[in-house]
mmCIF file of C-alpha atoms in Angstrom:
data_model
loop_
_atom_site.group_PDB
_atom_site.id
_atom_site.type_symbol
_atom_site.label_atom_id
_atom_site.label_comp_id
_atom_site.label_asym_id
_atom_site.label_seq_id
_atom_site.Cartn_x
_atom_site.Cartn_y
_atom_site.Cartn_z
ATOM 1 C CA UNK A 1 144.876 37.795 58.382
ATOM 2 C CA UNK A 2 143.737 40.129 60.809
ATOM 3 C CA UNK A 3 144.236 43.846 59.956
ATOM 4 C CA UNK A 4 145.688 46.549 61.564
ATOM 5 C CA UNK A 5 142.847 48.942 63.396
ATOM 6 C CA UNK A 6 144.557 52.293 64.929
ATOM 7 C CA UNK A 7 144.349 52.470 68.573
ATOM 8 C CA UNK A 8 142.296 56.097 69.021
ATOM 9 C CA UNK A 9 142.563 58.687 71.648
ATOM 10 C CA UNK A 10 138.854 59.372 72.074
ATOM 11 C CA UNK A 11 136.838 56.511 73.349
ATOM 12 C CA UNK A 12 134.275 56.470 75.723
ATOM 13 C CA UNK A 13 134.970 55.939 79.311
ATOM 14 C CA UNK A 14 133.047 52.726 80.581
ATOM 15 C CA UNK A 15 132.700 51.691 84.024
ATOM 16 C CA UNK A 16 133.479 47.936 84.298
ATOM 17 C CA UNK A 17 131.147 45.318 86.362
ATOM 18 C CA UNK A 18 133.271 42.432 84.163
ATOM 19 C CA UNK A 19 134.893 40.194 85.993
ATOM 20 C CA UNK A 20 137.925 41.975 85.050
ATOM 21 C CA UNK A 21 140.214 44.132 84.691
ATOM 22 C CA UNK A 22 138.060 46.087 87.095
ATOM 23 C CA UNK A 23 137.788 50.108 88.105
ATOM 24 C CA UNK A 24 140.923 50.862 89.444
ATOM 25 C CA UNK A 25 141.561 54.394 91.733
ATOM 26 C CA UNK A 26 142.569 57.343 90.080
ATOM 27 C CA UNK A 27 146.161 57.851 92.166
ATOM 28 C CA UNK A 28 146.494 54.904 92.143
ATOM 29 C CA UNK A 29 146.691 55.137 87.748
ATOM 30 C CA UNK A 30 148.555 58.152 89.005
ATOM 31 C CA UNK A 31 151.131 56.170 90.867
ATOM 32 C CA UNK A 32 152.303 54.516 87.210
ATOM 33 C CA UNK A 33 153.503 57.578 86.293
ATOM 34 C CA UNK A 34 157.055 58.273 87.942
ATOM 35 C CA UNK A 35 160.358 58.370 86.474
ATOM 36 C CA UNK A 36 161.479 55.676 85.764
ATOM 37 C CA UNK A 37 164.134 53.601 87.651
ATOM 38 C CA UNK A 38 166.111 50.857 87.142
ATOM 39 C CA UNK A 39 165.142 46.992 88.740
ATOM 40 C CA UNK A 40 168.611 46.516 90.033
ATOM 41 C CA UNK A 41 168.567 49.533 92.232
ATOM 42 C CA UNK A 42 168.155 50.213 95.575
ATOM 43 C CA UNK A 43 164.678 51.809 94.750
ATOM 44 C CA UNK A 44 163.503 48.635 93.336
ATOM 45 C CA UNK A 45 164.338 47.228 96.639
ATOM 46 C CA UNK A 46 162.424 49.293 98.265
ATOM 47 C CA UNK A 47 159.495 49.230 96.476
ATOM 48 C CA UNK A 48 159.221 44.949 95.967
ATOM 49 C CA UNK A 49 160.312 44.700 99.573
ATOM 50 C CA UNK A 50 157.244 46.968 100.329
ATOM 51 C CA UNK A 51 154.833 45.092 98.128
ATOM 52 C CA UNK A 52 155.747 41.808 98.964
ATOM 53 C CA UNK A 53 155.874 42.177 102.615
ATOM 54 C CA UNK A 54 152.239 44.342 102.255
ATOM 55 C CA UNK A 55 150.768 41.399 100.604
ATOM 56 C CA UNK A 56 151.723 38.845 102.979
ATOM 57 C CA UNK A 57 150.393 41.204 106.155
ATOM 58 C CA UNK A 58 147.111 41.868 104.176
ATOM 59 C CA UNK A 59 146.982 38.053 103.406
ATOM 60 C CA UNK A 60 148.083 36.914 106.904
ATOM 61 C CA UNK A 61 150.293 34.339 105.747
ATOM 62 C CA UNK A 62 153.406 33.490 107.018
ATOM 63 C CA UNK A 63 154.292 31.615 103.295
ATOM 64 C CA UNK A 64 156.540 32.536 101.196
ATOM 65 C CA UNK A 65 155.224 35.322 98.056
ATOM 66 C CA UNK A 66 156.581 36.432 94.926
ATOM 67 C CA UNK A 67 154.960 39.447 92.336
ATOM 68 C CA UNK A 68 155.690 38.624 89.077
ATOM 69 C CA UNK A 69 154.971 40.173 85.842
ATOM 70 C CA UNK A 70 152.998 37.793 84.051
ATOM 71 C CA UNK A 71 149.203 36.636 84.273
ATOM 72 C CA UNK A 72 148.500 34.880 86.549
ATOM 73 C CA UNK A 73 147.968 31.755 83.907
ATOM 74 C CA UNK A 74 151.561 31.862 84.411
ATOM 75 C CA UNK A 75 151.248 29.840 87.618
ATOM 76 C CA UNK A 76 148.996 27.304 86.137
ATOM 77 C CA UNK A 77 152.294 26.556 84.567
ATOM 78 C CA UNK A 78 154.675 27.304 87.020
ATOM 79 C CA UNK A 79 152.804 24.909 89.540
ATOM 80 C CA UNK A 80 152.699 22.349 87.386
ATOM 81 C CA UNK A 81 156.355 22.143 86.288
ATOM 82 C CA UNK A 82 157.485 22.902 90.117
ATOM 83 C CA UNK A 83 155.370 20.226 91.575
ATOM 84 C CA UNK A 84 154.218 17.429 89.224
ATOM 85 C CA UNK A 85 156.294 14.394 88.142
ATOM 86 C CA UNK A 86 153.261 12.669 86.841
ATOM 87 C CA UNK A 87 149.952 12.769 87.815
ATOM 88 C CA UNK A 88 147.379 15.013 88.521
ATOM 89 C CA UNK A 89 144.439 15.561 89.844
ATOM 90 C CA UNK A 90 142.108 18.462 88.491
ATOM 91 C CA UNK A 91 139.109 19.289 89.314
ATOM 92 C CA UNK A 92 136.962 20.382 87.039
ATOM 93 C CA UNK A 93 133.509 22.819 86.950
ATOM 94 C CA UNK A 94 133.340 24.960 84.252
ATOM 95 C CA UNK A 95 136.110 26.835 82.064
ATOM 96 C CA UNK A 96 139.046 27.949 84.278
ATOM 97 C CA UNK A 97 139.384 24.793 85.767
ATOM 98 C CA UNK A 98 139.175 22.904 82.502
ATOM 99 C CA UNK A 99 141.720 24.932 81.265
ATOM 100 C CA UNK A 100 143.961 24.418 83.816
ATOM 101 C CA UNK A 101 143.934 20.715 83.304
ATOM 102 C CA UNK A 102 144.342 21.622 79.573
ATOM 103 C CA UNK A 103 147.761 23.081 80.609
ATOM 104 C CA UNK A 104 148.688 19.961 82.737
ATOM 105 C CA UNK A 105 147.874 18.103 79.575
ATOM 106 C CA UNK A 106 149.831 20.383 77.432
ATOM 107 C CA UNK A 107 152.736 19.519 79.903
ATOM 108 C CA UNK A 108 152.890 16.213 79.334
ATOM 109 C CA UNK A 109 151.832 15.578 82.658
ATOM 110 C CA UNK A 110 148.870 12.626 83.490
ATOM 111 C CA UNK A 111 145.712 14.173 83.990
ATOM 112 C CA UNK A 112 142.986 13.056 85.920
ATOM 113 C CA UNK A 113 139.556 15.060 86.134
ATOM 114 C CA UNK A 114 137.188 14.738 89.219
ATOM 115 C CA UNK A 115 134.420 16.926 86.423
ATOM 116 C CA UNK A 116 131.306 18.025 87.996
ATOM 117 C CA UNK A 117 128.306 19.655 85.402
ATOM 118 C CA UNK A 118 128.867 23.148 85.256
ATOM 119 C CA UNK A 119 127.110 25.294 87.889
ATOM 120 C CA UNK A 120 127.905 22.676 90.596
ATOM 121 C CA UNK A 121 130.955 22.803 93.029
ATOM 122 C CA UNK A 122 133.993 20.881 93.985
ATOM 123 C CA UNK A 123 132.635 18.677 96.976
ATOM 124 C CA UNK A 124 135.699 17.902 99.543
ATOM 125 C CA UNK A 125 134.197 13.578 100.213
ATOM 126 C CA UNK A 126 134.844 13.363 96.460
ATOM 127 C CA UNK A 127 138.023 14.504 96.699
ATOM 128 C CA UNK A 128 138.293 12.320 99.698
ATOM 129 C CA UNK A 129 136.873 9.133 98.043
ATOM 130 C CA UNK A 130 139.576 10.263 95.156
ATOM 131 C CA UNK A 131 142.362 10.440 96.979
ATOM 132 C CA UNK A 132 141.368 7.198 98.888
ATOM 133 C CA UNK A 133 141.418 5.084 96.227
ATOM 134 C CA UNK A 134 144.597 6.496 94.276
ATOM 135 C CA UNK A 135 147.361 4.230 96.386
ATOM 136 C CA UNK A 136 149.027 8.354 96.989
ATOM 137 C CA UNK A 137 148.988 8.316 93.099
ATOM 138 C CA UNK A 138 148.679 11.935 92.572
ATOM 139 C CA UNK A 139 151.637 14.410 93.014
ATOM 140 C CA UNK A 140 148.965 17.367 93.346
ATOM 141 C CA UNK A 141 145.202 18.458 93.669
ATOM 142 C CA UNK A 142 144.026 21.558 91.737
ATOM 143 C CA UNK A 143 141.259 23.524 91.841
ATOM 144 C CA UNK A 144 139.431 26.867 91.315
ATOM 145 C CA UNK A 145 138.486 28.833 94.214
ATOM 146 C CA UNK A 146 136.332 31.376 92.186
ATOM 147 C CA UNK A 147 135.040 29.582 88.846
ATOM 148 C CA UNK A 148 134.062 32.893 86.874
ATOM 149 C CA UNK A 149 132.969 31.355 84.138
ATOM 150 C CA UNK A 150 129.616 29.915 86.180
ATOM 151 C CA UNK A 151 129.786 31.824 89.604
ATOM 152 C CA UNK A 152 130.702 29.081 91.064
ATOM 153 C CA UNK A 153 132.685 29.574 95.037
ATOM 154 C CA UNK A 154 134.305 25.992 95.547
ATOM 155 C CA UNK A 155 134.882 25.270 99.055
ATOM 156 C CA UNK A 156 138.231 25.307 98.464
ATOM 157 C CA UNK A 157 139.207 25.406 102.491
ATOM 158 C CA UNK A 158 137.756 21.983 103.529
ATOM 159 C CA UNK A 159 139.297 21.132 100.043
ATOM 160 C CA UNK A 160 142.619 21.639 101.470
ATOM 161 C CA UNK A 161 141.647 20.192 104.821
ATOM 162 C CA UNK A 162 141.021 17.051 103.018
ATOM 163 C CA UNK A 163 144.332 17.234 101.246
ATOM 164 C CA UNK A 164 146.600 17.774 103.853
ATOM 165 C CA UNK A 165 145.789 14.280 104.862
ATOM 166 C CA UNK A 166 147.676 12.869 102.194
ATOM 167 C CA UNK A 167 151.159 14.302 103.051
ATOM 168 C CA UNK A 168 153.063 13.752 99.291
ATOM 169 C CA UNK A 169 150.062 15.090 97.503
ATOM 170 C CA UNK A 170 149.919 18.971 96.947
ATOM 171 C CA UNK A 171 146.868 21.620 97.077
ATOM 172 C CA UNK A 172 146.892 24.098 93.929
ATOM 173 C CA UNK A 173 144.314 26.532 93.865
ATOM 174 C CA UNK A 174 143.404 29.720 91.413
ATOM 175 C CA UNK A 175 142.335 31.913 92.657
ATOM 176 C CA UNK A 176 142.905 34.366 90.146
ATOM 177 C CA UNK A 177 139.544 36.060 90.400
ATOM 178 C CA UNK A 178 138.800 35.899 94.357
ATOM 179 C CA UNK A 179 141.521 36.850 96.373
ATOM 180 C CA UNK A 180 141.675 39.972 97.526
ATOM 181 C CA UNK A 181 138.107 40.156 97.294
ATOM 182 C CA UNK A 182 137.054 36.595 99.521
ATOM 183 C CA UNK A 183 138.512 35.699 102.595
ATOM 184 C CA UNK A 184 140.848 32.312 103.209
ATOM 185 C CA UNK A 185 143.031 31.987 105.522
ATOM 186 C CA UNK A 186 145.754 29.861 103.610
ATOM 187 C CA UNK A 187 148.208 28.492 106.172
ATOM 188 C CA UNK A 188 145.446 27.241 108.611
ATOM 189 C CA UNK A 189 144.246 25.117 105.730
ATOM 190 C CA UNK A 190 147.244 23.558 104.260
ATOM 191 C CA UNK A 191 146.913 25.685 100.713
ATOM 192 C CA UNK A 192 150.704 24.691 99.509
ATOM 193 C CA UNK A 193 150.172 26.974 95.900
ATOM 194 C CA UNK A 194 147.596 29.797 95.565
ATOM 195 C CA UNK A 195 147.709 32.667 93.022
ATOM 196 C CA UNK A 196 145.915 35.893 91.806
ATOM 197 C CA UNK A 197 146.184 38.643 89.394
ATOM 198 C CA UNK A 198 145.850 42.126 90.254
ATOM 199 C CA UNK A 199 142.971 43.185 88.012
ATOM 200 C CA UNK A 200 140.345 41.072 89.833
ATOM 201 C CA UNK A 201 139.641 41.733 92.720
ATOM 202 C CA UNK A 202 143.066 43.458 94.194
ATOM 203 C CA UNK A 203 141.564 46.526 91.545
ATOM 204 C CA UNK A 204 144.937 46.892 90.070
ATOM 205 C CA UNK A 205 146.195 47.435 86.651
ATOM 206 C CA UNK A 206 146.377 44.106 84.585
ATOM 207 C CA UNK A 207 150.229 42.610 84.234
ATOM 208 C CA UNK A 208 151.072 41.421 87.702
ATOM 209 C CA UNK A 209 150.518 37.797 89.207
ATOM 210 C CA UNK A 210 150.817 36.873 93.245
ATOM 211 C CA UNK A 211 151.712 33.643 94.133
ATOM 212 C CA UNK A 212 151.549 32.314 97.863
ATOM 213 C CA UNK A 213 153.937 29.376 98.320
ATOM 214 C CA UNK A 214 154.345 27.060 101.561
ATOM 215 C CA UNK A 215 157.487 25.510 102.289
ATOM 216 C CA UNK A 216 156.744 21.876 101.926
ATOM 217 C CA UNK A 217 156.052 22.950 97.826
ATOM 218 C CA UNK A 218 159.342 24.743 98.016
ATOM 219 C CA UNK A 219 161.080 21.696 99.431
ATOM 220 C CA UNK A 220 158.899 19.751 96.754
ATOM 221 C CA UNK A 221 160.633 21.902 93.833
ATOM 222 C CA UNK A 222 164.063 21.921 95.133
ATOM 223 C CA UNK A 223 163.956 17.795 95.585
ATOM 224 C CA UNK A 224 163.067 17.776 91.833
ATOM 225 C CA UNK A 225 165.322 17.122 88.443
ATOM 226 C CA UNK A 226 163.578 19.754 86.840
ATOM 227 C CA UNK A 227 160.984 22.854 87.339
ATOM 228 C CA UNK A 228 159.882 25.959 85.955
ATOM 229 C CA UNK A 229 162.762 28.906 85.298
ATOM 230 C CA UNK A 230 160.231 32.150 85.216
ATOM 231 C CA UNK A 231 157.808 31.109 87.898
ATOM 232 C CA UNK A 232 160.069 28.853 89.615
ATOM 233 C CA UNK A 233 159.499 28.663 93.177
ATOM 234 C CA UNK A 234 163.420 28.562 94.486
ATOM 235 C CA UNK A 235 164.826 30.733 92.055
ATOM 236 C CA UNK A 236 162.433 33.315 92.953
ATOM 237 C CA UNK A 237 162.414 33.059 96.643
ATOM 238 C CA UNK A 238 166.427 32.731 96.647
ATOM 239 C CA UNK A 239 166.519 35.633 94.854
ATOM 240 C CA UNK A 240 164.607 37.441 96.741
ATOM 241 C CA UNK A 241 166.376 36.538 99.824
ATOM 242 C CA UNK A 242 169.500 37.501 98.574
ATOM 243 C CA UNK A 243 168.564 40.831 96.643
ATOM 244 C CA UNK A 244 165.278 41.612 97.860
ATOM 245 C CA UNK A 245 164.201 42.233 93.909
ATOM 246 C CA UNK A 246 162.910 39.675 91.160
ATOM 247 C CA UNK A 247 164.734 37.951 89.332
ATOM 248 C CA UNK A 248 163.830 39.179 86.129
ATOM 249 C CA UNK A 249 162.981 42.331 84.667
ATOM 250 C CA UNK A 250 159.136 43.658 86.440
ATOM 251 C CA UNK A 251 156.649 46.126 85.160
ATOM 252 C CA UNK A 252 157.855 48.627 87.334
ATOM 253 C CA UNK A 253 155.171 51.433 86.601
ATOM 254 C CA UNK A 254 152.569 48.597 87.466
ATOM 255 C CA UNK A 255 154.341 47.755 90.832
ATOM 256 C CA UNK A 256 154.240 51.437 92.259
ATOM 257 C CA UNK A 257 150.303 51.219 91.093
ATOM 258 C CA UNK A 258 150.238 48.016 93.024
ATOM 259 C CA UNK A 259 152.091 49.598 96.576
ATOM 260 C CA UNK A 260 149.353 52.542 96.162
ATOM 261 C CA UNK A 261 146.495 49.977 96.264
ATOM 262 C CA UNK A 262 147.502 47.858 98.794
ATOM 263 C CA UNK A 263 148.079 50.193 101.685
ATOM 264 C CA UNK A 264 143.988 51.193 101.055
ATOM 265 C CA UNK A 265 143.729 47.486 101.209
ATOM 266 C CA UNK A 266 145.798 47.175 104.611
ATOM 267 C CA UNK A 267 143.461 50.074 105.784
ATOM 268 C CA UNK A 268 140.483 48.380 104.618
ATOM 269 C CA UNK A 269 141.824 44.636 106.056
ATOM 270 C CA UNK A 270 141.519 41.369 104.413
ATOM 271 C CA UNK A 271 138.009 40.255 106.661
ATOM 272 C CA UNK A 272 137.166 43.991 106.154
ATOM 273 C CA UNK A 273 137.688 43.681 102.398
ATOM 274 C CA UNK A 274 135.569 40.257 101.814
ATOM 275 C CA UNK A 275 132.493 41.448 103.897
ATOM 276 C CA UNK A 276 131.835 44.666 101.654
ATOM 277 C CA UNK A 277 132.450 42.035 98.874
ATOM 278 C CA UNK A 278 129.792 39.933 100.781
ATOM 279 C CA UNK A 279 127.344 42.631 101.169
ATOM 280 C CA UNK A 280 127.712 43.461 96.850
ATOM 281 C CA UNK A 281 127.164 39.657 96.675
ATOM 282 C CA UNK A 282 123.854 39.186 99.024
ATOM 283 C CA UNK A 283 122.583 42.775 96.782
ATOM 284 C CA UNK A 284 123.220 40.973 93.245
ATOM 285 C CA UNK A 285 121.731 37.498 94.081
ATOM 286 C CA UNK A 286 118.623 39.376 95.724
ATOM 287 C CA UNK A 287 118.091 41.378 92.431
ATOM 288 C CA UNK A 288 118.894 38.190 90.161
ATOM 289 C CA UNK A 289 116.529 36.153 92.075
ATOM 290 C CA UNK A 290 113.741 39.028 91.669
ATOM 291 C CA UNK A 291 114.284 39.298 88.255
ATOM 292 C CA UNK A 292 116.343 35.836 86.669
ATOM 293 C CA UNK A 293 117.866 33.466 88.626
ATOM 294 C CA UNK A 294 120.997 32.329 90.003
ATOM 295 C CA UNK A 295 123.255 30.208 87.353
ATOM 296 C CA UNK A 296 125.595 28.556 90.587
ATOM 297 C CA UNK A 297 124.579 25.274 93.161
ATOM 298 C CA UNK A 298 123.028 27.214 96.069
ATOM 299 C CA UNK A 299 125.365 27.321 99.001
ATOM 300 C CA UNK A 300 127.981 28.082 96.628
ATOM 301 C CA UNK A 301 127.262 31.210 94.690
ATOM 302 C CA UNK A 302 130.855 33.496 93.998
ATOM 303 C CA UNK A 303 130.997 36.803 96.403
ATOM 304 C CA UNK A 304 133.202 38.326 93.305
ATOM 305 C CA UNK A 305 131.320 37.409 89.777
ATOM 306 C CA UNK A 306 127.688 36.632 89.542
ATOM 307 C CA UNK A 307 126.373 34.531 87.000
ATOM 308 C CA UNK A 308 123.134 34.637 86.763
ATOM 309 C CA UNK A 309 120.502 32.092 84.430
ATOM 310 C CA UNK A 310 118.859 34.323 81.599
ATOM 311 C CA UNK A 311 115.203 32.743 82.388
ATOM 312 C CA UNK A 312 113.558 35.898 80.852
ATOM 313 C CA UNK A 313 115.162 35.742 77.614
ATOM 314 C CA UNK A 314 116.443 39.034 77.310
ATOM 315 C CA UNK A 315 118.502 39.260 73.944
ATOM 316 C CA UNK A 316 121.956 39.322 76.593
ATOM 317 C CA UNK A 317 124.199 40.687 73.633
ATOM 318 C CA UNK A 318 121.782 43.459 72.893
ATOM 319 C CA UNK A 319 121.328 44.728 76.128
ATOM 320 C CA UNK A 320 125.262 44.876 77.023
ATOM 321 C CA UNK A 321 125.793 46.744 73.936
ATOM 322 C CA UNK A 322 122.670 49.329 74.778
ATOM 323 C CA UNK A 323 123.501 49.302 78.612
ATOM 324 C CA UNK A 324 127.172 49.999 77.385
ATOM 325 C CA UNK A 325 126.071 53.043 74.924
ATOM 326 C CA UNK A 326 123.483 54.361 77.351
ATOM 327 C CA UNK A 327 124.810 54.075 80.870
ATOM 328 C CA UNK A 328 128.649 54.128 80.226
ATOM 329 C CA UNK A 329 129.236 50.569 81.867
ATOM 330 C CA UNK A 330 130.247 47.058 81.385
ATOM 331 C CA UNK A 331 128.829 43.780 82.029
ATOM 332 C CA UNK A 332 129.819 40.390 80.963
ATOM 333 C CA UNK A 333 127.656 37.781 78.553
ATOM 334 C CA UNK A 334 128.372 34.104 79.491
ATOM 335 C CA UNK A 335 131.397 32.554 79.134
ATOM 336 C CA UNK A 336 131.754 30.127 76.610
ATOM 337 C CA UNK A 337 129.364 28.943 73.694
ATOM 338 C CA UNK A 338 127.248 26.999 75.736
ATOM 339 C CA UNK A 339 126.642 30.269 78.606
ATOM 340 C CA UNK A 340 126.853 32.893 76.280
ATOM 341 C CA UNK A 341 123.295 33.648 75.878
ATOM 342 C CA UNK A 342 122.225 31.453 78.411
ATOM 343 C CA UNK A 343 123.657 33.804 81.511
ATOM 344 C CA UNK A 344 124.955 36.484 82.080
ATOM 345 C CA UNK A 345 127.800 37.836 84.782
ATOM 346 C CA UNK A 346 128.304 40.847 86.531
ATOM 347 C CA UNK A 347 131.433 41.535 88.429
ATOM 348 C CA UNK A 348 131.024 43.135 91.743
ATOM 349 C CA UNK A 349 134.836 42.818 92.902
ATOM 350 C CA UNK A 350 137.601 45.397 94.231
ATOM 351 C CA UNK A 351 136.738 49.244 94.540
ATOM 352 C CA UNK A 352 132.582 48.881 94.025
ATOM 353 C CA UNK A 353 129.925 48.799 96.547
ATOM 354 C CA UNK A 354 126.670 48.051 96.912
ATOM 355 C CA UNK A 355 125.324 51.430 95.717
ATOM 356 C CA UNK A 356 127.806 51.311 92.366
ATOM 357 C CA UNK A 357 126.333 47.434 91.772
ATOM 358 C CA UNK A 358 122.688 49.014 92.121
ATOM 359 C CA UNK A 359 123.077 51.658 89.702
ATOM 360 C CA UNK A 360 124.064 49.000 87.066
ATOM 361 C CA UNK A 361 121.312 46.811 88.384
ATOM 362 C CA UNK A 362 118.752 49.698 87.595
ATOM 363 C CA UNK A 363 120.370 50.224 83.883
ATOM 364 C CA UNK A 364 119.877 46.747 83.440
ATOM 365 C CA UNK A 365 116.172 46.735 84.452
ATOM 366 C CA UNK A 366 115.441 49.731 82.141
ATOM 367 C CA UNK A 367 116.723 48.838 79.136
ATOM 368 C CA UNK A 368 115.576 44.991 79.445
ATOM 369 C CA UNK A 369 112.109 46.680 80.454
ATOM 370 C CA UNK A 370 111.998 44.536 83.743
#
């Protein structure tokens, strides 16, 4: 059993390079604290109205969007119930995307993996050859636009290029940990499902999920027996129409937080946004490739999480914990059993720059005496 250990009011403050939740701006913490206000009234209007329609002008989409509370695993779900009847086609490079097929599995839907060795990307003539030779077999396509568990980018827009040639089969991509912080444009390349949650890369509190819909996966939904009641595509878009609200009961503090961020994000601008991320991307593979070396396929390294190959053999555990204790900040081991000692990741996603990711970079050198 696990015990009971008493939240206290006196820890440290840490800054966090993890690939998230990540530093979020003071007002916009500030912003959670307002009276509160009920979700059925006008106010609530206001506010979702704002953040929804925000979103979509910072995203240049002309989809449909809905804020939920929830993570944004919840649209692993969602998408699966909303779209699938059967089968499914996951692609798989490391843990997200595993885990996403998991939940297909879970689902009782058919699950097919197109697995590459972890480190390597999703390559769109494999998806191609896939698709091909499935006789329109598969209801949907899924991957991982940012696999954080490796660093891996996948190239998720000729992806959906590819897909859109198969009219009845669906593009699903997480993108839990990029958006925000890496540019797509999702309606010029066919993206019918894509989702994020706010403490990656938006540098919002944790508890809200974004999902960008298109209409052919609304149409998809509605023509179906059955779908998913929380993240359900028509219930939440009708409602919206209708009331201009969510259908359930939202984290309301978390939503004003979220309407603080995203007019600095407006200001900043979604191409304007992914080229600073760029820029803290190019500054962390330089350093890793002085010092270690890049985990990810070249060509395909993540502009949000950096994974980089521990070919010093620095005790990684060790040096996080004396970093942390030291320096006040936060980096990530590996992910998983297999990475945990092997690599290493370091977060460089929403409010940080370059100079922010180079005063980690130089705790890192002086405690691991590089």
């Amino acid at each position: 059993m696990t015990e009971k250990r008493e939240y206290r009011d006196d820890y440290p403050e840490k800054t966090l390079y993890i690939p998230g939740p990540t530093e979020v701006r003071e007002d916009v913490i500030e912003a959670m604290c307002q009276p509160m206000f009920g979700h059925r009234m006008d106010q609530m209007t206001d506010l979702y109205t704002t953040i929804v329609e925000d979103t979509k002008e910072f995203l240049g989409t002309d989809n449909d969007l809905m804020i939920l509370t929830a993570s944004g695993t919840e649209f692993w779900e969602a998408s699966t119930l909303n779209l699938v009847d059967e089968n499914i086609l996951c692609t798989t490079c490391g843990s997200f995307s595993e885990r996403h097929a998991n939940v297909a599995e879970r689902l009782g839907k058919n699950v097919d993996r197109l697995e590459y060795e972890w480190g390597k990307a999703v390559k769109p003539e494999d998806v191609r050859d896939v698709l091909d030779q499935s006789d329109g077999k598969y209801d949907v396509v899924s991957c991982v636009m940012n696999e954080s568990s490796t660093g891996v980018r996948n190239p998720i827009e000729e992806i959906g290029d590819v897909v859109a040639e198969y009219p009845d089969t669906y593009f699903v991509v997480d993108a839990v940990s990029a958006l925000g912080g890496d540019y797509v444009d999702i309606d010029e390349h066919d993206i019918d499902v894509i989702f994020a949650s706010t403490q990656k890369a938006f540098a919002m509190p944790p508890g809200l999920a974004v999902c960008v819909v298109s209409d052919d996966a609304y149409d998809r939904e509605v023509s179906k027996d059955s779908a998913s009641w929380y993240g359900g595509f028509q219930r939440a878009f009708d409602y919206y129409d209708r009331k201009g609200q969510t259908h359930s009961t939202p984290a309301i503090p978390i939503m004003l937080a979220y309407r603080k961020q995203m007019k600095y994000m407006l200001d900043e601008g979604h191409e304007g946004r992914s080229k600073r991320h760029e820029e803290m991307a190019e500054y962390t593979r330089d350093w890793a490739n002085e010092h270690f070396a890049m985990f990810p396929e070249e060509g395909y390294e993540s502009q949000t999480v950096a994974c980089i190959e521990n070919t010093q053999r620095i005790d990684v555990a060790a040096t996080i914990e004396q970093v942390s204790e030291e320096y006040d900040m936060a980096f990530s081991n590996g992910y998983g059993s297999t990475l945990g000692e092997e690599t290493f990741r370091i977060g460089h996603m929403g409010e940080h720059d370059v100079e922010s990711i180079e005063a980690l970079t130089d705790a890192i050198e002086d405690v691991a005496g590089l």
